[in-house]
Structures are given as structure tokens and as C-alpha cells.
Amino acid sequence: MSLNDALEDVSEFHIAIGAAVTLYPRMLEADSSRAEQVAQAVRACCVLCRNLINHGDDLFARAAMELEEMAEWLEAHAQRDLEAAADAWGDRLYVLLGDAVAAGLPADKIFGEVHRSNMTKVPHLRAKDGKAIKGDAFRRPYLDGPGNLGAPVFSQEELEAASKKRRPWRVRIYQPVLVLDEQSTATQEDDTFNLPLAQIADELVVAEEERLAASQVLFKVAGNFLVTPRGDWPLPTRSIDIFECPESLVTHLKAVSLMHFNYMLETPLQSWLIAVEQYEPGSSDGQVA
């Protein structure tokens, strides 16, 4: 079942009970001050869950994530920010699906049974709080039968195949640097670039700031920036960054796996080397597959 299929099923249920179905993105109606007040209460619950997290208590850890995303959803409505609301909704959905992954739940089968059950509720009638009403025709979801909760979601072979197929991609970005004698001074000039070393140092600082910003824009990745020397390149370089790469960019980046990127500064110090590689998750040394 695709996400669009699920949306169509929920739309069918909303139409059946007279709940809202909207064709274009909009903010849900709410008093902004009250939305902010509820968001603060949800964040307080989030803090409580985080304080209860001990080693192995993934229930409270996941509950804290869900509460945080719900608070952001409420805050977006308090600020009437449609883009923030869409982002918060997407995060809520992702965390909810993560619950199914973490708990080994067959999400598609559970959703199908819940939808079947919901469609037996009283049509065109809702309680004051907006919830559908269970009448005589209501039938509970059948979740404990064969193939539902009594069987594993994936076979071991499927898990191994998926793990190999979905092995993450990683991007390494390197920058050529000058190899200077320890006795070098800030006024000494390099023969290659003919720039004062003090200026070179300033350029390197600016370059890293530019690269951090650019990587987040181009690759939609934030955090986990590593600066570690690497000795496996034919020219002196320093590793500016190592981070995971969205799969949609893999084909493009493989085609330019050794390419120079210029980030606005005009000196040769702004030449970047980029390498895209597939690696084994959990490997401490980043072993390339």
C-alpha cells in the first residue's frame, strides 16, 4: 500500500463521517494563543519522557520524539506558518512509521484492518469532540489472526537483501591544503599560489564556513561534520566533511566523483575534491564497500 492509497482510504472515512477533506494545503483553524499554550504543555510532557529514558527504554525515547514533533505542529499553527506545519507533519509521520519499524509491526496490515473497522462506524454522525461514533454495526479490527501480529514482518533473507541494497552512501569532501615547514612565518609566501600565509589562513576559515552552508543546501544534511586528516590521496588534503548522501544524488555525484567545486572565492584554495562511496553502517573507520 502506498502513502497515497492510505490517504485515499482516510479521505473515504472522513467523507463517510462528515469530517474535513481539503483539496489545497491550509492551516487548521485554531486560536494562536491557545495553540501556543498547548504546545508548551506538550513540550513539558516531552521533557518528562526524556527524564525517564534509561538504557534500553526506547518507548520513552520515541515518545519524546513524537511529542516534540507534535509541539512543532502546534507551534506552526500558532505562528500561521504553513511551511513549518508541513515539515512538522512530515516529521510526525516519519517518527510514527519509525515506531512500526522499531516494534516490528506490519504497518500495512494494521492500517488495512483499522480502516476496515473505522468504516463500520456510524456514518454522517460524530461526537462533540469530532470523533466517529461506534454503533451496533461496529466491528473491531482483527489484528491477532494469522499473518497479522503472529508472524514476522520480514523474513531473515528479506532483511539481509534489504540491508545490502539500502547500504547508505557517504560523501567525503576534501580540500587541498599547503604543506608548510614548521618554521614558516605568517609573512612567507607560497610559490604556488603567491599569497601571504596569513591570507591563506583567513581564506581557509571562510572556505569552511562556505562549505558548511553549501553542503546543507546541496545535500540537505546538517551536523556530524568531521575534520580528520587522510593519507590516501595523491596530493596533500584535509578532510572537510563526511556525511550521508541522499540517494537521489548518488547517480549525479558518482558521475563527478572527482570534481572541483568553486564556492564563490576566487583563489585556488577554493577547489574542492568530492568522493562518493558506499559503506558498511557501523564501521568505525568508514570502510568502503
XYZ file of C-alpha atoms in Angstrom:
289
model
C 0.000 0.000 0.000
C 1.374 3.403 -0.981
C 1.037 6.558 1.071
C -1.440 7.910 -1.487
C -3.538 4.757 -1.077
C -3.628 5.356 2.664
C -4.651 8.991 2.137
C -7.481 7.885 -0.156
C -8.722 5.449 2.496
C -8.664 8.121 5.203
C -10.428 10.555 2.842
C -13.117 7.906 2.298
C -13.578 7.628 6.063
C -13.688 11.420 6.520
C -16.368 11.716 3.843
C -18.356 8.909 5.480
C -18.482 10.635 8.878
C -18.623 14.223 7.594
C -15.101 15.228 8.653
C -12.947 17.740 6.787
C -11.475 16.884 3.387
C -9.472 19.736 1.843
C -8.074 19.833 -1.680
C -5.424 22.517 -1.140
C -2.903 22.982 1.694
C -4.189 25.142 4.535
C -3.718 25.800 8.225
C -6.159 24.108 10.583
C -8.363 26.599 12.382
C -7.165 27.395 15.902
C -6.679 30.324 18.238
C -2.966 31.141 18.037
C -2.511 31.843 21.742
C -4.234 28.603 22.726
C -2.208 26.645 20.185
C 0.969 28.042 21.742
C -0.290 27.181 25.227
C -0.992 23.570 24.249
C 2.400 23.365 22.520
C 4.107 24.357 25.773
C 2.169 21.664 27.653
C 3.210 19.064 25.062
C 6.843 20.136 25.378
C 6.568 19.676 29.151
C 5.440 16.086 28.532
C 8.364 15.700 26.143
C 10.784 16.748 28.893
C 9.153 14.247 31.258
C 9.696 11.419 28.770
C 13.328 12.385 28.259
C 13.889 12.358 32.010
C 12.536 8.793 32.116
C 14.886 7.486 29.451
C 17.297 4.877 30.750
C 19.466 2.477 28.787
C 17.150 0.411 26.613
C 13.988 2.419 27.386
C 13.218 3.131 23.754
C 9.500 3.637 24.460
C 10.161 6.908 26.284
C 12.793 7.940 23.750
C 10.367 7.503 20.872
C 7.538 9.127 22.803
C 9.765 12.160 23.366
C 10.412 12.408 19.617
C 6.702 12.196 18.836
C 5.805 14.812 21.436
C 8.481 17.161 20.127
C 7.120 16.900 16.575
C 3.564 17.427 17.840
C 4.717 20.551 19.679
C 6.265 21.838 16.445
C 3.000 21.120 14.609
C 1.094 23.181 17.188
C 3.669 25.970 17.177
C 3.481 26.195 13.394
C -0.270 26.754 13.680
C 0.241 29.311 16.422
C 2.530 31.205 14.037
C 0.328 30.500 10.981
C 3.363 29.102 9.172
C 2.197 26.631 6.518
C 5.701 25.517 5.518
C 6.629 24.779 9.145
C 3.346 22.903 9.598
C 4.050 20.744 6.540
C 7.551 19.978 7.826
C 6.203 19.086 11.283
C 3.550 16.815 9.767
C 6.162 15.003 7.706
C 8.346 14.522 10.781
C 5.382 13.195 12.784
C 4.589 10.678 10.071
C 8.220 9.588 9.812
C 8.522 9.062 13.575
C 5.225 7.153 13.628
C 6.454 4.833 10.896
C 9.658 4.505 12.893
C 7.567 3.127 15.758
C 6.374 0.349 13.453
C 9.950 -0.357 12.359
C 11.248 -0.369 15.941
C 8.390 -2.566 17.192
C 8.305 -4.892 14.173
C 4.675 -4.084 13.388
C 3.153 -4.910 9.956
C 2.051 -1.356 9.238
C 0.135 -2.047 6.025
C -1.889 -4.898 7.539
C -2.650 -2.943 10.707
C -3.719 0.104 8.708
C -5.951 -2.020 6.478
C -7.688 -3.594 9.470
C -8.135 -0.259 11.259
C -9.616 1.261 8.090
C -11.998 -1.670 7.669
C -13.067 -1.258 11.294
C -13.478 2.513 11.014
C -15.763 2.143 8.006
C -18.218 0.207 10.228
C -18.722 3.232 12.489
C -21.928 5.267 12.301
C -21.947 7.328 9.065
C -22.671 11.077 8.983
C -22.557 11.346 12.768
C -19.793 12.484 15.098
C -19.425 13.204 18.801
C -18.870 16.761 20.041
C -15.105 16.229 20.015
C -15.217 15.238 16.337
C -14.655 11.517 16.836
C -16.706 8.966 14.927
C -19.331 7.041 16.882
C -19.332 3.265 17.310
C -22.816 1.859 16.655
C -24.285 -1.633 16.612
C -22.633 -2.362 13.273
C -19.137 -1.549 14.557
C -16.570 -4.303 14.179
C -13.209 -4.194 15.909
C -10.013 -4.524 13.848
C -8.905 -8.151 13.589
C -5.221 -7.906 14.462
C -4.419 -11.192 16.198
C -5.086 -13.540 13.295
C -2.533 -15.488 11.236
C -0.311 -13.220 9.185
C -1.046 -10.151 11.301
C 0.738 -9.920 14.656
C 1.665 -13.586 14.812
C 4.260 -13.547 12.037
C 7.472 -11.584 11.442
C 7.165 -8.538 9.193
C 10.176 -9.606 7.097
C 11.995 -12.877 6.658
C 15.694 -13.008 7.530
C 16.513 -13.285 3.813
C 14.458 -10.170 3.045
C 16.183 -8.229 5.813
C 19.645 -9.219 4.585
C 18.768 -8.348 0.986
C 17.290 -5.005 2.020
C 20.317 -4.206 4.165
C 22.681 -4.855 1.276
C 20.550 -2.957 -1.230
C 19.991 0.032 1.052
C 23.554 0.315 2.266
C 23.963 4.062 2.762
C 26.006 6.333 0.570
C 28.511 8.699 2.043
C 30.050 11.867 0.699
C 33.591 12.886 1.513
C 34.640 16.412 0.690
C 38.351 17.163 0.667
C 40.237 20.401 0.261
C 43.818 20.716 -1.000
C 45.983 22.392 1.633
C 49.517 23.701 1.742
C 52.226 21.616 3.364
C 54.346 24.163 5.211
C 57.574 23.788 7.105
C 57.191 24.186 10.868
C 59.459 27.223 10.707
C 57.185 29.060 8.246
C 56.103 32.564 9.230
C 52.908 34.444 8.541
C 54.712 36.705 6.070
C 56.205 33.940 3.982
C 54.619 33.482 0.555
C 53.865 30.177 -1.094
C 55.404 29.738 -4.553
C 52.316 28.042 -5.989
C 49.590 30.479 -5.007
C 51.744 33.547 -4.339
C 49.592 34.520 -1.367
C 50.652 35.562 2.135
C 50.159 32.693 4.555
C 48.062 34.868 6.840
C 45.684 35.494 3.963
C 45.660 31.790 3.160
C 44.660 31.010 6.733
C 41.817 33.532 6.527
C 40.656 32.030 3.260
C 40.613 28.556 4.789
C 38.356 29.739 7.610
C 35.963 31.429 5.207
C 36.110 28.425 2.910
C 34.990 26.051 5.628
C 32.067 28.302 6.554
C 31.041 28.486 2.911
C 31.293 24.730 2.556
C 29.223 24.021 5.642
C 26.449 26.248 4.347
C 26.666 24.894 0.810
C 26.595 21.253 1.903
C 23.376 21.812 3.808
C 21.783 23.439 0.775
C 23.034 20.933 -1.801
C 22.776 17.731 0.195
C 20.135 18.669 2.785
C 22.379 17.372 5.551
C 23.189 19.044 8.849
C 25.587 18.190 11.664
C 28.192 15.474 12.136
C 30.950 17.438 10.450
C 34.305 15.711 10.764
C 37.758 17.131 10.212
C 40.227 14.251 10.060
C 43.486 14.008 8.071
C 43.550 11.398 5.335
C 46.688 9.981 3.765
C 45.118 8.113 0.862
C 45.039 10.966 -1.652
C 47.805 11.742 -4.162
C 48.043 15.369 -3.077
C 48.058 16.970 0.375
C 44.454 17.397 1.520
C 42.441 17.692 4.654
C 39.045 16.051 5.003
C 36.492 18.789 5.478
C 33.389 16.680 5.851
C 31.971 13.181 5.840
C 28.217 12.734 5.811
C 25.479 10.572 4.359
C 24.143 11.467 0.940
C 20.502 11.368 -0.192
C 20.093 8.503 -2.630
C 18.615 10.801 -5.292
C 22.016 12.455 -5.689
C 24.072 9.275 -5.899
C 23.954 8.900 -9.688
C 24.847 12.534 -10.268
C 27.641 12.583 -7.731
C 29.170 9.330 -8.988
C 29.482 10.961 -12.387
C 31.550 13.744 -10.825
C 33.246 11.676 -8.135
C 36.471 13.616 -8.584
C 35.398 17.120 -9.454
C 36.294 20.651 -8.459
C 33.642 22.833 -6.894
C 34.108 26.583 -6.627
C 32.299 28.324 -3.802
C 32.484 31.996 -4.774
C 36.011 32.740 -3.595
C 38.408 33.281 -6.476
C 41.597 31.729 -5.102
C 42.755 28.184 -5.933
C 42.194 27.383 -2.254
C 38.525 27.138 -3.119
C 38.984 23.958 -5.164
C 37.213 21.035 -3.535
C 37.551 17.323 -4.172
C 34.409 15.268 -3.703
C 34.183 11.481 -3.419
C 31.008 9.421 -3.186
C 31.186 5.927 -1.765
C 29.005 3.199 -0.334
C 29.954 1.973 3.122
C 29.022 -0.504 5.792
C 26.899 1.029 8.589
C 28.566 0.909 11.966
C 32.122 0.661 10.665
C 34.261 2.930 12.815
C 36.884 3.542 10.152
C 34.422 4.189 7.347
C 35.481 1.120 5.392
C 34.413 1.491 1.784
C 32.304 -1.391 0.478
